[in-house]
């Protein structure tokens, strides 16, 4: 069994990005610049955004954190988005989700200039991704594709089962893996809550991507020997024995499934760490595509 080590792979990608930044600086150009907008005080969101800002510093990017109060109106946030769209010193930005209930998330995501949409959440980027045009692919599917590529997992002609049809993970994964290109070309099945014969499907699969958010969902009796297993779930489960009071649990029953799998992502340390690296990669892409041209 080979561990798909997201910690190591994301560190490699960040090193590559840092090397690019060094080259940029040597040419007397400004570094890429990522901005993050955080509305309110949600604890998990604050941690995520802090990690994104810290990651920028590590690779030599500039970063700007814009904190807005919990009572921010939709109009105020829209104005902030418009200001970031117009600011030439910023290559890409994200509006951290979830947003407070008075703000319509869809309206905000639609207001982001697709050229600065390094989260890849704008329909223009989703559509361009689906059509194999230059786009920003959302961090989680982009990170999974990188793990597949960097571990040279054979996908061509393989049966892939994606479990979960969310707009930010399951659906884009099903599209990316079915495309006519290297590390894709798979025969993809997209399973979801109405799927009737999941175990039958999973037993026939060479690769299974699970993105449900249900801890320990995938059990050993659902997996054939030699399957590649990619676990996108990270649910906080109470754990009084840990200092934080919780532990992170994936959608795959790792202890049961790992011995049967050819490759598997651990949780934590698998897909999770890849997401920040891919956000940085998208920011570098935004800089290279639109700043230097
Ligand atoms: N909240 C949880 N994950 C994400 C993410 O990838 N991007 C944004 N903007 N918000 C999030």
PDB file of C-alpha atoms and ligand atoms in Angstrom:
ATOM      1  CA  UNK A   1       0.000   0.000   0.000  1.00  0.00           C
ATOM      2  CA  UNK A   2       1.336   3.418  -0.996  1.00  0.00           C
ATOM      3  CA  UNK A   3       0.386   6.448   1.048  1.00  0.00           C
ATOM      4  CA  UNK A   4      -0.665   9.448  -1.055  1.00  0.00           C
ATOM      5  CA  UNK A   5       1.183  11.939   1.105  1.00  0.00           C
ATOM      6  CA  UNK A   6      -0.499  15.324   0.727  1.00  0.00           C
ATOM      7  CA  UNK A   7       1.759  16.911   3.295  1.00  0.00           C
ATOM      8  CA  UNK A   8       4.907  16.059   1.362  1.00  0.00           C
ATOM      9  CA  UNK A   9       3.380  16.734  -2.080  1.00  0.00           C
ATOM     10  CA  UNK A  10       1.985  20.107  -1.023  1.00  0.00           C
ATOM     11  CA  UNK A  11       5.398  21.025   0.445  1.00  0.00           C
ATOM     12  CA  UNK A  12       7.005  20.116  -2.921  1.00  0.00           C
ATOM     13  CA  UNK A  13       4.492  22.293  -4.798  1.00  0.00           C
ATOM     14  CA  UNK A  14       5.056  25.214  -2.416  1.00  0.00           C
ATOM     15  CA  UNK A  15       8.815  24.889  -2.958  1.00  0.00           C
ATOM     16  CA  UNK A  16       8.288  25.018  -6.719  1.00  0.00           C
ATOM     17  CA  UNK A  17       6.115  28.113  -6.323  1.00  0.00           C
ATOM     18  CA  UNK A  18       8.704  29.761  -4.057  1.00  0.00           C
ATOM     19  CA  UNK A  19      11.361  29.109  -6.720  1.00  0.00           C
ATOM     20  CA  UNK A  20       9.142  30.839  -9.303  1.00  0.00           C
ATOM     21  CA  UNK A  21       8.729  33.827  -6.977  1.00  0.00           C
ATOM     22  CA  UNK A  22      12.509  34.034  -6.585  1.00  0.00           C
ATOM     23  CA  UNK A  23      12.824  34.219 -10.391  1.00  0.00           C
ATOM     24  CA  UNK A  24      10.145  36.922 -10.545  1.00  0.00           C
ATOM     25  CA  UNK A  25      11.880  39.023  -7.890  1.00  0.00           C
ATOM     26  CA  UNK A  26      15.224  38.657  -9.705  1.00  0.00           C
ATOM     27  CA  UNK A  27      13.558  40.280 -12.709  1.00  0.00           C
ATOM     28  CA  UNK A  28      12.668  43.254 -10.483  1.00  0.00           C
ATOM     29  CA  UNK A  29       8.952  42.499 -10.728  1.00  0.00           C
ATOM     30  CA  UNK A  30       6.525  42.527  -7.857  1.00  0.00           C
ATOM     31  CA  UNK A  31       5.532  39.142  -6.378  1.00  0.00           C
ATOM     32  CA  UNK A  32       2.054  37.618  -6.839  1.00  0.00           C
ATOM     33  CA  UNK A  33      -0.502  39.028  -4.409  1.00  0.00           C
ATOM     34  CA  UNK A  34      -3.459  37.130  -2.913  1.00  0.00           C
ATOM     35  CA  UNK A  35      -6.216  38.824  -0.916  1.00  0.00           C
ATOM     36  CA  UNK A  36      -8.703  37.078   1.355  1.00  0.00           C
ATOM     37  CA  UNK A  37     -11.950  38.538   2.625  1.00  0.00           C
ATOM     38  CA  UNK A  38     -13.242  37.164   5.911  1.00  0.00           C
ATOM     39  CA  UNK A  39     -16.658  38.244   7.139  1.00  0.00           C
ATOM     40  CA  UNK A  40     -17.391  37.602  10.827  1.00  0.00           C
ATOM     41  CA  UNK A  41     -15.654  35.601  13.514  1.00  0.00           C
ATOM     42  CA  UNK A  42     -16.296  31.947  12.650  1.00  0.00           C
ATOM     43  CA  UNK A  43     -13.496  29.973  14.340  1.00  0.00           C
ATOM     44  CA  UNK A  44     -12.856  27.419  11.582  1.00  0.00           C
ATOM     45  CA  UNK A  45     -12.922  30.119   8.880  1.00  0.00           C
ATOM     46  CA  UNK A  46     -10.455  32.268  10.833  1.00  0.00           C
ATOM     47  CA  UNK A  47      -8.081  29.289  11.080  1.00  0.00           C
ATOM     48  CA  UNK A  48      -8.378  28.503   7.345  1.00  0.00           C
ATOM     49  CA  UNK A  49      -7.776  32.114   6.324  1.00  0.00           C
ATOM     50  CA  UNK A  50      -4.847  32.502   8.707  1.00  0.00           C
ATOM     51  CA  UNK A  51      -3.285  29.371   7.193  1.00  0.00           C
ATOM     52  CA  UNK A  52      -3.787  30.756   3.674  1.00  0.00           C
ATOM     53  CA  UNK A  53      -2.111  34.055   4.612  1.00  0.00           C
ATOM     54  CA  UNK A  54       0.770  32.243   6.318  1.00  0.00           C
ATOM     55  CA  UNK A  55       1.236  30.044   3.239  1.00  0.00           C
ATOM     56  CA  UNK A  56       1.513  33.190   1.083  1.00  0.00           C
ATOM     57  CA  UNK A  57       4.296  34.537   3.296  1.00  0.00           C
ATOM     58  CA  UNK A  58       6.151  31.222   3.101  1.00  0.00           C
ATOM     59  CA  UNK A  59       6.331  31.211  -0.705  1.00  0.00           C
ATOM     60  CA  UNK A  60       7.105  34.930  -0.950  1.00  0.00           C
ATOM     61  CA  UNK A  61       3.678  36.131  -2.118  1.00  0.00           C
ATOM     62  CA  UNK A  62       2.193  39.339  -0.868  1.00  0.00           C
ATOM     63  CA  UNK A  63      -1.072  38.840   0.986  1.00  0.00           C
ATOM     64  CA  UNK A  64      -3.846  41.068   2.243  1.00  0.00           C
ATOM     65  CA  UNK A  65      -6.436  39.978   4.772  1.00  0.00           C
ATOM     66  CA  UNK A  66      -9.604  42.044   4.748  1.00  0.00           C
ATOM     67  CA  UNK A  67     -11.713  41.476   7.844  1.00  0.00           C
ATOM     68  CA  UNK A  68     -15.308  42.685   7.847  1.00  0.00           C
ATOM     69  CA  UNK A  69     -17.722  42.624  10.751  1.00  0.00           C
ATOM     70  CA  UNK A  70     -20.382  39.944  11.074  1.00  0.00           C
ATOM     71  CA  UNK A  71     -23.127  42.521  10.395  1.00  0.00           C
ATOM     72  CA  UNK A  72     -21.664  43.493   6.984  1.00  0.00           C
ATOM     73  CA  UNK A  73     -24.427  43.972   4.404  1.00  0.00           C
ATOM     74  CA  UNK A  74     -24.513  42.326   0.994  1.00  0.00           C
ATOM     75  CA  UNK A  75     -24.059  45.760  -0.601  1.00  0.00           C
ATOM     76  CA  UNK A  76     -20.948  46.474   1.491  1.00  0.00           C
ATOM     77  CA  UNK A  77     -19.413  43.124   0.594  1.00  0.00           C
ATOM     78  CA  UNK A  78     -20.248  43.655  -3.092  1.00  0.00           C
ATOM     79  CA  UNK A  79     -18.451  47.009  -2.929  1.00  0.00           C
ATOM     80  CA  UNK A  80     -15.414  45.269  -1.434  1.00  0.00           C
ATOM     81  CA  UNK A  81     -15.454  42.677  -4.220  1.00  0.00           C
ATOM     82  CA  UNK A  82     -15.695  45.411  -6.861  1.00  0.00           C
ATOM     83  CA  UNK A  83     -12.760  47.247  -5.262  1.00  0.00           C
ATOM     84  CA  UNK A  84     -10.643  44.065  -5.367  1.00  0.00           C
ATOM     85  CA  UNK A  85     -11.651  43.415  -8.995  1.00  0.00           C
ATOM     86  CA  UNK A  86     -10.398  46.903  -9.881  1.00  0.00           C
ATOM     87  CA  UNK A  87      -7.168  46.774  -7.860  1.00  0.00           C
ATOM     88  CA  UNK A  88      -4.271  46.041 -10.244  1.00  0.00           C
ATOM     89  CA  UNK A  89      -1.937  45.245  -7.350  1.00  0.00           C
ATOM     90  CA  UNK A  90      -4.009  42.151  -6.493  1.00  0.00           C
ATOM     91  CA  UNK A  91      -3.804  39.093  -8.759  1.00  0.00           C
ATOM     92  CA  UNK A  92      -6.389  36.919  -7.077  1.00  0.00           C
ATOM     93  CA  UNK A  93      -8.722  36.921  -4.122  1.00  0.00           C
ATOM     94  CA  UNK A  94     -11.105  34.700  -2.225  1.00  0.00           C
ATOM     95  CA  UNK A  95     -14.184  35.450  -0.171  1.00  0.00           C
ATOM     96  CA  UNK A  96     -14.085  32.891   2.609  1.00  0.00           C
ATOM     97  CA  UNK A  97     -17.284  30.828   2.919  1.00  0.00           C
ATOM     98  CA  UNK A  98     -19.690  30.425   4.624  1.00  0.00           C
ATOM     99  CA  UNK A  99     -21.032  33.969   4.724  1.00  0.00           C
ATOM    100  CA  UNK A 100     -23.477  35.341   7.302  1.00  0.00           C
ATOM    101  CA  UNK A 101     -27.132  34.662   6.489  1.00  0.00           C
ATOM    102  CA  UNK A 102     -27.952  38.243   5.396  1.00  0.00           C
ATOM    103  CA  UNK A 103     -25.592  37.823   2.419  1.00  0.00           C
ATOM    104  CA  UNK A 104     -26.491  35.847  -0.702  1.00  0.00           C
ATOM    105  CA  UNK A 105     -23.391  33.764  -1.459  1.00  0.00           C
ATOM    106  CA  UNK A 106     -24.273  33.264  -5.101  1.00  0.00           C
ATOM    107  CA  UNK A 107     -24.510  37.023  -5.688  1.00  0.00           C
ATOM    108  CA  UNK A 108     -21.043  37.508  -4.194  1.00  0.00           C
ATOM    109  CA  UNK A 109     -19.404  34.666  -6.139  1.00  0.00           C
ATOM    110  CA  UNK A 110     -20.928  35.989  -9.387  1.00  0.00           C
ATOM    111  CA  UNK A 111     -19.453  39.434  -8.686  1.00  0.00           C
ATOM    112  CA  UNK A 112     -15.853  38.145  -8.549  1.00  0.00           C
ATOM    113  CA  UNK A 113     -13.907  38.832 -11.764  1.00  0.00           C
ATOM    114  CA  UNK A 114     -13.286  35.340 -13.211  1.00  0.00           C
ATOM    115  CA  UNK A 115      -9.678  36.406 -13.936  1.00  0.00           C
ATOM    116  CA  UNK A 116      -9.130  36.872 -10.190  1.00  0.00           C
ATOM    117  CA  UNK A 117     -11.306  33.949  -9.061  1.00  0.00           C
ATOM    118  CA  UNK A 118      -8.520  31.773  -7.665  1.00  0.00           C
ATOM    119  CA  UNK A 119     -11.104  29.657  -5.776  1.00  0.00           C
ATOM    120  CA  UNK A 120     -12.528  28.671  -9.179  1.00  0.00           C
ATOM    121  CA  UNK A 121     -16.095  29.093  -7.903  1.00  0.00           C
ATOM    122  CA  UNK A 122     -17.363  31.447 -10.641  1.00  0.00           C
ATOM    123  CA  UNK A 123     -19.532  29.712 -13.296  1.00  0.00           C
ATOM    124  CA  UNK A 124     -17.192  31.033 -16.000  1.00  0.00           C
ATOM    125  CA  UNK A 125     -14.322  29.086 -14.462  1.00  0.00           C
ATOM    126  CA  UNK A 126     -16.445  25.986 -13.882  1.00  0.00           C
ATOM    127  CA  UNK A 127     -17.624  26.109 -17.501  1.00  0.00           C
ATOM    128  CA  UNK A 128     -14.130  26.711 -18.858  1.00  0.00           C
ATOM    129  CA  UNK A 129     -12.806  23.838 -16.735  1.00  0.00           C
ATOM    130  CA  UNK A 130     -15.527  21.540 -18.128  1.00  0.00           C
ATOM    131  CA  UNK A 131     -14.657  22.626 -21.692  1.00  0.00           C
ATOM    132  CA  UNK A 132     -10.898  22.082 -21.147  1.00  0.00           C
ATOM    133  CA  UNK A 133     -10.142  25.781 -21.620  1.00  0.00           C
ATOM    134  CA  UNK A 134      -7.712  27.764 -19.426  1.00  0.00           C
ATOM    135  CA  UNK A 135      -9.477  28.208 -16.092  1.00  0.00           C
ATOM    136  CA  UNK A 136      -9.008  28.166 -12.368  1.00  0.00           C
ATOM    137  CA  UNK A 137      -9.834  24.705 -11.034  1.00  0.00           C
ATOM    138  CA  UNK A 138     -11.061  24.733  -7.444  1.00  0.00           C
ATOM    139  CA  UNK A 139      -8.427  23.844  -4.905  1.00  0.00           C
ATOM    140  CA  UNK A 140      -9.761  20.436  -3.832  1.00  0.00           C
ATOM    141  CA  UNK A 141     -10.279  18.853  -7.274  1.00  0.00           C
ATOM    142  CA  UNK A 142      -7.039  20.495  -8.502  1.00  0.00           C
ATOM    143  CA  UNK A 143      -5.191  19.034  -5.493  1.00  0.00           C
ATOM    144  CA  UNK A 144      -6.582  15.533  -6.096  1.00  0.00           C
ATOM    145  CA  UNK A 145      -5.590  15.693  -9.777  1.00  0.00           C
ATOM    146  CA  UNK A 146      -2.080  16.700  -8.705  1.00  0.00           C
ATOM    147  CA  UNK A 147      -1.822  13.744  -6.310  1.00  0.00           C
ATOM    148  CA  UNK A 148      -2.918  11.395  -9.115  1.00  0.00           C
ATOM    149  CA  UNK A 149      -0.375  12.934 -11.500  1.00  0.00           C
ATOM    150  CA  UNK A 150       2.561  13.147  -9.125  1.00  0.00           C
ATOM    151  CA  UNK A 151       2.079   9.558  -7.919  1.00  0.00           C
ATOM    152  CA  UNK A 152       1.652   8.495 -11.566  1.00  0.00           C
ATOM    153  CA  UNK A 153      -1.600   6.664 -10.918  1.00  0.00           C
ATOM    154  CA  UNK A 154      -2.887   5.001 -14.072  1.00  0.00           C
ATOM    155  CA  UNK A 155      -6.372   6.353 -14.804  1.00  0.00           C
ATOM    156  CA  UNK A 156      -6.772   5.718 -18.541  1.00  0.00           C
ATOM    157  CA  UNK A 157      -9.625   3.285 -19.156  1.00  0.00           C
ATOM    158  CA  UNK A 158     -10.011   2.643 -15.434  1.00  0.00           C
ATOM    159  CA  UNK A 159     -13.330   2.491 -13.651  1.00  0.00           C
ATOM    160  CA  UNK A 160     -13.558   5.469 -11.324  1.00  0.00           C
ATOM    161  CA  UNK A 161     -16.315   5.940  -8.781  1.00  0.00           C
ATOM    162  CA  UNK A 162     -16.823   9.443  -7.402  1.00  0.00           C
ATOM    163  CA  UNK A 163     -19.108   9.412  -4.371  1.00  0.00           C
ATOM    164  CA  UNK A 164     -20.769  12.791  -3.785  1.00  0.00           C
ATOM    165  CA  UNK A 165     -21.994  15.326  -6.360  1.00  0.00           C
ATOM    166  CA  UNK A 166     -21.101  18.644  -4.727  1.00  0.00           C
ATOM    167  CA  UNK A 167     -20.328  21.553  -7.020  1.00  0.00           C
ATOM    168  CA  UNK A 168     -16.884  22.030  -5.520  1.00  0.00           C
ATOM    169  CA  UNK A 169     -15.637  18.432  -5.318  1.00  0.00           C
ATOM    170  CA  UNK A 170     -17.673  15.497  -6.658  1.00  0.00           C
ATOM    171  CA  UNK A 171     -19.029  17.020  -9.853  1.00  0.00           C
ATOM    172  CA  UNK A 172     -15.767  18.671 -10.985  1.00  0.00           C
ATOM    173  CA  UNK A 173     -13.823  15.477 -10.151  1.00  0.00           C
ATOM    174  CA  UNK A 174     -16.198  13.449 -12.319  1.00  0.00           C
ATOM    175  CA  UNK A 175     -15.644  15.882 -15.213  1.00  0.00           C
ATOM    176  CA  UNK A 176     -11.859  16.138 -14.848  1.00  0.00           C
ATOM    177  CA  UNK A 177     -11.290  12.384 -14.668  1.00  0.00           C
ATOM    178  CA  UNK A 178     -13.401  11.736 -17.763  1.00  0.00           C
ATOM    179  CA  UNK A 179     -11.558  14.276 -19.948  1.00  0.00           C
ATOM    180  CA  UNK A 180      -9.424  13.270 -22.910  1.00  0.00           C
ATOM    181  CA  UNK A 181      -5.994  14.014 -21.478  1.00  0.00           C
ATOM    182  CA  UNK A 182      -3.181  12.430 -19.446  1.00  0.00           C
ATOM    183  CA  UNK A 183      -4.110  11.339 -15.899  1.00  0.00           C
ATOM    184  CA  UNK A 184      -7.771  11.291 -16.925  1.00  0.00           C
ATOM    185  CA  UNK A 185      -9.470   9.258 -19.709  1.00  0.00           C
ATOM    186  CA  UNK A 186     -11.310   7.264 -17.050  1.00  0.00           C
ATOM    187  CA  UNK A 187     -14.754   5.716 -17.186  1.00  0.00           C
ATOM    188  CA  UNK A 188     -16.443   7.688 -14.433  1.00  0.00           C
ATOM    189  CA  UNK A 189     -19.522   6.938 -12.382  1.00  0.00           C
ATOM    190  CA  UNK A 190     -20.888   9.688 -10.149  1.00  0.00           C
ATOM    191  CA  UNK A 191     -22.741   8.229  -7.173  1.00  0.00           C
ATOM    192  CA  UNK A 192     -24.869  10.183  -4.712  1.00  0.00           C
ATOM    193  CA  UNK A 193     -27.537   9.843  -2.048  1.00  0.00           C
ATOM    194  CA  UNK A 194     -30.078   8.319  -4.482  1.00  0.00           C
ATOM    195  CA  UNK A 195     -27.660   5.731  -5.856  1.00  0.00           C
ATOM    196  CA  UNK A 196     -29.123   2.267  -5.272  1.00  0.00           C
ATOM    197  CA  UNK A 197     -26.269  -0.162  -5.859  1.00  0.00           C
ATOM    198  CA  UNK A 198     -23.308   1.673  -4.336  1.00  0.00           C
ATOM    199  CA  UNK A 199     -21.530  -1.414  -3.005  1.00  0.00           C
ATOM    200  CA  UNK A 200     -21.860  -3.168  -6.357  1.00  0.00           C
ATOM    201  CA  UNK A 201     -20.366  -0.103  -8.064  1.00  0.00           C
ATOM    202  CA  UNK A 202     -17.573   0.397  -5.552  1.00  0.00           C
ATOM    203  CA  UNK A 203     -16.504  -3.262  -5.780  1.00  0.00           C
ATOM    204  CA  UNK A 204     -16.089  -2.850  -9.567  1.00  0.00           C
ATOM    205  CA  UNK A 205     -14.021   0.330  -9.236  1.00  0.00           C
ATOM    206  CA  UNK A 206     -10.276   0.731  -9.734  1.00  0.00           C
ATOM    207  CA  UNK A 207     -10.302   4.189  -8.148  1.00  0.00           C
ATOM    208  CA  UNK A 208     -12.767   5.550  -5.577  1.00  0.00           C
ATOM    209  CA  UNK A 209     -13.010   9.224  -4.620  1.00  0.00           C
ATOM    210  CA  UNK A 210     -15.220   9.762  -1.576  1.00  0.00           C
ATOM    211  CA  UNK A 211     -16.492  13.284  -0.901  1.00  0.00           C
ATOM    212  CA  UNK A 212     -19.546  12.969   1.310  1.00  0.00           C
ATOM    213  CA  UNK A 213     -18.646  14.353   4.731  1.00  0.00           C
ATOM    214  CA  UNK A 214     -19.839  11.175   6.468  1.00  0.00           C
ATOM    215  CA  UNK A 215     -17.108   9.874   8.830  1.00  0.00           C
ATOM    216  CA  UNK A 216     -15.897   6.316   8.118  1.00  0.00           C
ATOM    217  CA  UNK A 217     -18.493   5.793   5.372  1.00  0.00           C
ATOM    218  CA  UNK A 218     -16.394   3.578   3.074  1.00  0.00           C
ATOM    219  CA  UNK A 219     -15.810   0.166   4.666  1.00  0.00           C
ATOM    220  CA  UNK A 220     -13.497  -2.687   3.691  1.00  0.00           C
ATOM    221  CA  UNK A 221     -16.338  -4.849   2.332  1.00  0.00           C
ATOM    222  CA  UNK A 222     -17.091  -2.118  -0.254  1.00  0.00           C
ATOM    223  CA  UNK A 223     -13.574  -2.138  -1.732  1.00  0.00           C
ATOM    224  CA  UNK A 224     -11.769  -4.692  -3.929  1.00  0.00           C
ATOM    225  CA  UNK A 225      -8.092  -5.553  -3.450  1.00  0.00           C
ATOM    226  CA  UNK A 226      -5.746  -3.091  -5.167  1.00  0.00           C
ATOM    227  CA  UNK A 227      -8.116  -0.103  -5.343  1.00  0.00           C
ATOM    228  CA  UNK A 228      -6.869   3.496  -5.253  1.00  0.00           C
ATOM    229  CA  UNK A 229      -8.801   5.267  -2.485  1.00  0.00           C
ATOM    230  CA  UNK A 230      -9.019   9.057  -2.221  1.00  0.00           C
ATOM    231  CA  UNK A 231     -10.691  10.423   0.876  1.00  0.00           C
ATOM    232  CA  UNK A 232     -11.915  14.019   0.678  1.00  0.00           C
ATOM    233  CA  UNK A 233     -13.854  13.995   3.963  1.00  0.00           C
ATOM    234  CA  UNK A 234     -12.616  15.920   6.964  1.00  0.00           C
ATOM    235  CA  UNK A 235     -15.191  15.988   9.726  1.00  0.00           C
ATOM    236  CA  UNK A 236     -14.448  17.259  13.224  1.00  0.00           C
ATOM    237  CA  UNK A 237     -15.478  14.541  15.664  1.00  0.00           C
ATOM    238  CA  UNK A 238     -15.463  15.128  19.446  1.00  0.00           C
ATOM    239  CA  UNK A 239     -12.399  13.609  21.078  1.00  0.00           C
ATOM    240  CA  UNK A 240     -11.948  14.519  24.757  1.00  0.00           C
ATOM    241  CA  UNK A 241      -8.521  12.789  24.769  1.00  0.00           C
ATOM    242  CA  UNK A 242      -7.032  15.294  22.294  1.00  0.00           C
ATOM    243  CA  UNK A 243      -5.816  18.755  23.296  1.00  0.00           C
ATOM    244  CA  UNK A 244      -8.139  20.427  20.790  1.00  0.00           C
ATOM    245  CA  UNK A 245     -11.171  18.437  21.985  1.00  0.00           C
ATOM    246  CA  UNK A 246     -11.789  17.005  18.514  1.00  0.00           C
ATOM    247  CA  UNK A 247     -10.130  14.870  15.864  1.00  0.00           C
ATOM    248  CA  UNK A 248     -10.404  14.959  12.090  1.00  0.00           C
ATOM    249  CA  UNK A 249     -12.066  11.898  10.594  1.00  0.00           C
ATOM    250  CA  UNK A 250     -12.292  11.060   6.894  1.00  0.00           C
ATOM    251  CA  UNK A 251     -15.077   9.442   4.857  1.00  0.00           C
ATOM    252  CA  UNK A 252     -13.015   6.256   4.599  1.00  0.00           C
ATOM    253  CA  UNK A 253     -12.620   3.768   7.429  1.00  0.00           C
ATOM    254  CA  UNK A 254      -8.850   3.990   6.997  1.00  0.00           C
ATOM    255  CA  UNK A 255      -7.799   1.156   9.314  1.00  0.00           C
ATOM    256  CA  UNK A 256     -10.089  -1.286   7.500  1.00  0.00           C
ATOM    257  CA  UNK A 257      -9.619  -0.048   3.939  1.00  0.00           C
ATOM    258  CA  UNK A 258      -5.889   0.795   3.839  1.00  0.00           C
ATOM    259  CA  UNK A 259      -4.643  -2.851   3.857  1.00  0.00           C
ATOM    260  CA  UNK A 260      -6.778  -3.610   0.762  1.00  0.00           C
ATOM    261  CA  UNK A 261      -5.868  -0.515  -1.227  1.00  0.00           C
ATOM    262  CA  UNK A 262      -2.976   0.033  -3.649  1.00  0.00           C
ATOM    263  CA  UNK A 263      -2.832   3.770  -2.803  1.00  0.00           C
ATOM    264  CA  UNK A 264      -4.725   5.725  -0.159  1.00  0.00           C
ATOM    265  CA  UNK A 265      -4.873   9.286   1.202  1.00  0.00           C
ATOM    266  CA  UNK A 266      -4.688   9.592   4.998  1.00  0.00           C
ATOM    267  CA  UNK A 267      -6.873  12.028   6.961  1.00  0.00           C
ATOM    268  CA  UNK A 268      -5.410  14.340   8.040  1.00  0.00           C
ATOM    269  CA  UNK A 269      -2.408  14.706   5.711  1.00  0.00           C
ATOM    270  CA  UNK A 270      -3.930  13.647   2.393  1.00  0.00           C
ATOM    271  CA  UNK A 271      -6.172  15.852   0.272  1.00  0.00           C
ATOM    272  CA  UNK A 272      -6.460  18.584   2.951  1.00  0.00           C
ATOM    273  CA  UNK A 273      -2.916  20.010   2.772  1.00  0.00           C
ATOM    274  CA  UNK A 274      -3.104  20.048  -1.037  1.00  0.00           C
ATOM    275  CA  UNK A 275      -5.848  22.679  -1.078  1.00  0.00           C
ATOM    276  CA  UNK A 276      -3.733  25.600   0.141  1.00  0.00           C
ATOM    277  CA  UNK A 277      -0.911  24.666  -2.234  1.00  0.00           C
ATOM    278  CA  UNK A 278      -3.373  24.724  -5.141  1.00  0.00           C
ATOM    279  CA  UNK A 279      -4.778  28.093  -4.072  1.00  0.00           C
ATOM    280  CA  UNK A 280      -1.215  29.426  -4.244  1.00  0.00           C
ATOM    281  CA  UNK A 281      -0.738  27.719  -7.618  1.00  0.00           C
ATOM    282  CA  UNK A 282      -3.899  29.415  -8.925  1.00  0.00           C
ATOM    283  CA  UNK A 283      -2.659  32.777  -7.645  1.00  0.00           C
ATOM    284  CA  UNK A 284       0.639  32.276  -9.470  1.00  0.00           C
ATOM    285  CA  UNK A 285      -1.332  31.306 -12.606  1.00  0.00           C
ATOM    286  CA  UNK A 286      -3.465  34.457 -12.281  1.00  0.00           C
ATOM    287  CA  UNK A 287      -0.288  36.521 -12.027  1.00  0.00           C
ATOM    288  CA  UNK A 288       1.334  34.810 -15.000  1.00  0.00           C
ATOM    289  CA  UNK A 289      -1.764  34.933 -17.184  1.00  0.00           C
ATOM    290  CA  UNK A 290      -3.011  38.413 -16.546  1.00  0.00           C
ATOM    291  CA  UNK A 291      -0.328  40.475 -14.801  1.00  0.00           C
ATOM    292  CA  UNK A 292       2.563  39.914 -17.146  1.00  0.00           C
ATOM    293  CA  UNK A 293       0.588  40.090 -20.368  1.00  0.00           C
TER     294      UNK A 293
HETATM  295  N1  LIG B   1     -14.589  27.635   3.011  1.00  0.00           N
HETATM  296  C1  LIG B   1     -14.147  26.351   3.116  1.00  0.00           C
HETATM  297  N2  LIG B   1     -13.336  26.058   2.086  1.00  0.00           N
HETATM  298  C2  LIG B   1     -13.260  27.158   1.318  1.00  0.00           C
HETATM  299  C3  LIG B   1     -12.556  27.459   0.122  1.00  0.00           C
HETATM  300  O1  LIG B   1     -11.851  26.652  -0.472  1.00  0.00           O
HETATM  301  N3  LIG B   1     -12.724  28.716  -0.355  1.00  0.00           N
HETATM  302  C4  LIG B   1     -13.517  29.622   0.254  1.00  0.00           C
HETATM  303  N4  LIG B   1     -13.635  30.821  -0.292  1.00  0.00           N
HETATM  304  N5  LIG B   1     -14.191  29.374   1.367  1.00  0.00           N
HETATM  305  C5  LIG B   1     -14.047  28.145   1.892  1.00  0.00           C
END
